[in-house]
């Protein structure tokens, strides 16, 4: 029963990630004319409300993460959503481990940047200045670290996805 609850959480994570990525995240990569004004306004509102200048004026390192999201992660989203909605699909184990370790790895520098970088107050897009603003922005990004870690641990330690249960059996030789 607990594994099914996790699978449903994972399904919603991947299913919701598709429109967020296509309509919001990709704005950092694609020309502005690709998006209708309402989506550009939504991104601007988000960036101003949560003090996230990385989305409006992304540094090169952040753009590289979005490019990885475009080329590697986005094609995986519908596949993973299907697998977790169906449940018990052992074939998703290895791709989910690759996905979750990749995403968790990219979130470490993003969160460190939010928490420790001294965002300039003179730039066009203001970053978080106070601890409260930094934590608010971290709270937006944190699920993209926490859910992949939950996926990773589920794939590694759940008997549903890991039939060996972490044990290695030695081969007998005669």
C-alpha positions as CSV (number, residue, x, y, z in Angstrom):
1,X,0.0,0.0,0.0
2,X,2.8,2.5,0.9
3,X,4.5,1.8,-2.4
4,X,1.3,2.6,-4.3
5,X,1.0,6.0,-2.5
6,X,4.6,6.7,-3.6
7,X,3.9,5.7,-7.2
8,X,0.9,8.1,-7.3
9,X,3.1,10.9,-5.9
10,X,5.7,10.1,-8.6
11,X,3.0,10.1,-11.3
12,X,1.7,13.5,-10.3
13,X,5.3,14.8,-10.0
14,X,6.1,13.7,-13.6
15,X,2.7,14.6,-15.1
16,X,2.8,18.1,-13.6
17,X,6.4,18.5,-14.7
18,X,5.5,18.3,-18.4
19,X,3.5,21.6,-18.6
20,X,5.8,23.4,-16.2
21,X,8.9,22.5,-18.3
22,X,7.3,23.2,-21.6
23,X,5.5,26.5,-20.7
24,X,7.8,28.0,-18.1
25,X,11.3,26.5,-17.9
26,X,11.9,26.4,-21.7
27,X,11.3,30.2,-21.9
28,X,14.9,30.5,-20.7
29,X,16.1,28.7,-23.9
30,X,13.7,29.5,-26.6
31,X,13.0,32.9,-28.4
32,X,10.4,35.1,-26.7
33,X,8.1,35.1,-29.8
34,X,7.5,31.3,-29.3
35,X,5.4,32.0,-26.2
36,X,2.1,33.8,-25.9
37,X,2.1,36.9,-23.7
38,X,0.1,35.2,-21.0
39,X,2.9,32.7,-20.4
40,X,5.6,35.4,-20.5
41,X,3.6,37.3,-17.9
42,X,3.2,34.3,-15.7
43,X,7.0,33.7,-15.7
44,X,7.6,37.4,-15.0
45,X,5.0,37.3,-12.1
46,X,6.7,34.2,-10.7
47,X,10.2,35.6,-11.0
48,X,9.2,38.9,-9.3
49,X,7.0,37.3,-6.6
50,X,9.6,34.7,-5.5
51,X,12.7,36.8,-6.4
52,X,14.0,34.3,-8.9
53,X,16.2,36.2,-11.4
54,X,17.6,32.9,-12.8
55,X,14.4,32.4,-14.7
56,X,14.4,35.8,-16.4
57,X,18.1,36.3,-16.9
58,X,19.6,32.8,-16.5
59,X,23.3,32.5,-16.0
60,X,25.1,30.2,-18.5
61,X,25.4,27.4,-15.9
62,X,21.7,27.5,-15.2
63,X,20.9,27.5,-18.9
64,X,23.0,24.3,-19.2
65,X,20.7,22.6,-16.6
66,X,17.6,23.7,-18.5
67,X,19.2,22.3,-21.7
68,X,19.7,19.0,-20.0
69,X,16.1,19.2,-18.8
70,X,15.0,19.8,-22.5
71,X,17.1,17.0,-24.0
72,X,17.3,14.3,-21.3
73,X,14.5,14.8,-18.8
74,X,11.5,16.0,-20.8
75,X,11.3,12.9,-23.0
76,X,11.4,10.8,-19.8
77,X,8.5,12.6,-18.1
78,X,5.6,11.0,-20.0
79,X,7.3,7.6,-19.8
80,X,7.8,7.9,-16.1
81,X,4.3,9.2,-15.6
82,X,2.9,6.2,-17.4
83,X,5.1,3.7,-15.5
84,X,4.2,5.1,-12.1
85,X,0.5,5.5,-12.9
86,X,0.5,1.8,-14.0
87,X,2.6,0.8,-11.0
88,X,5.1,-2.0,-10.4
89,X,6.9,-1.5,-13.8
90,X,10.3,-2.9,-13.0
91,X,11.7,-1.6,-16.3
92,X,11.5,2.0,-15.0
93,X,14.1,1.2,-12.3
94,X,17.3,2.0,-14.1
95,X,16.0,5.0,-16.0
96,X,14.5,6.4,-12.7
97,X,17.8,5.9,-10.9
98,X,19.6,7.8,-13.7
99,X,17.0,10.6,-13.8
100,X,16.9,11.0,-10.0
101,X,20.6,11.1,-9.5
102,X,21.0,13.6,-12.4
103,X,18.3,15.9,-11.1
104,X,19.4,15.7,-7.5
105,X,22.9,16.6,-8.6
106,X,21.7,19.7,-10.5
107,X,19.7,20.9,-7.6
108,X,22.7,21.1,-5.2
109,X,24.3,24.0,-7.0
110,X,21.0,25.7,-7.6
111,X,20.1,25.6,-3.9
112,X,23.6,26.6,-2.9
113,X,23.3,29.6,-5.3
114,X,20.0,30.6,-3.8
115,X,21.2,30.3,-0.3
116,X,24.7,31.7,-0.5
117,X,25.1,34.0,-3.6
118,X,25.0,37.7,-3.0
119,X,22.5,38.7,-5.6
120,X,23.1,42.3,-6.8
121,X,20.5,44.8,-5.8
122,X,21.2,47.0,-8.8
123,X,20.4,44.4,-11.4
124,X,17.2,44.5,-13.5
125,X,15.9,41.4,-11.9
126,X,16.2,41.3,-8.1
127,X,17.2,38.1,-6.4
128,X,16.4,37.1,-2.8
129,X,18.1,39.4,-0.2
130,X,16.7,38.3,3.1
131,X,16.8,34.9,4.7
132,X,13.0,34.7,4.4
133,X,13.2,35.5,0.6
134,X,15.9,32.9,0.2
135,X,13.9,30.2,2.0
136,X,10.8,31.1,0.0
137,X,12.7,30.5,-3.2
138,X,14.3,27.3,-1.8
139,X,10.8,26.1,-1.0
140,X,10.0,26.3,-4.8
141,X,13.0,24.3,-5.8
142,X,13.2,21.9,-2.9
143,X,10.5,19.4,-4.2
144,X,12.7,19.0,-7.3
145,X,15.4,17.6,-5.0
146,X,13.2,15.8,-2.5
147,X,11.0,13.9,-4.9
148,X,13.9,12.6,-7.0
149,X,15.6,11.5,-3.8
150,X,12.4,9.7,-2.8
151,X,12.4,8.1,-6.3
152,X,16.1,7.0,-5.9
153,X,15.5,5.4,-2.5
154,X,12.4,3.7,-3.7
155,X,14.2,2.3,-6.8
156,X,17.1,1.1,-4.6
157,X,15.4,-0.3,-1.6
158,X,11.8,-1.2,-2.4
159,X,11.3,-4.9,-3.1
160,X,8.8,-3.9,-5.8
161,X,11.6,-2.4,-7.9
162,X,14.6,-4.2,-6.5
163,X,14.1,-7.9,-6.3
164,X,17.5,-8.6,-4.9
165,X,16.6,-6.3,-1.9
166,X,20.2,-5.1,-1.7
167,X,21.8,-8.5,-1.2
168,X,24.3,-10.1,-3.5
169,X,24.4,-13.8,-3.9
170,X,27.7,-15.5,-4.5
171,X,27.9,-18.0,-7.3
172,X,28.8,-21.5,-6.4
173,X,31.7,-23.0,-8.4
174,X,32.6,-26.6,-8.5
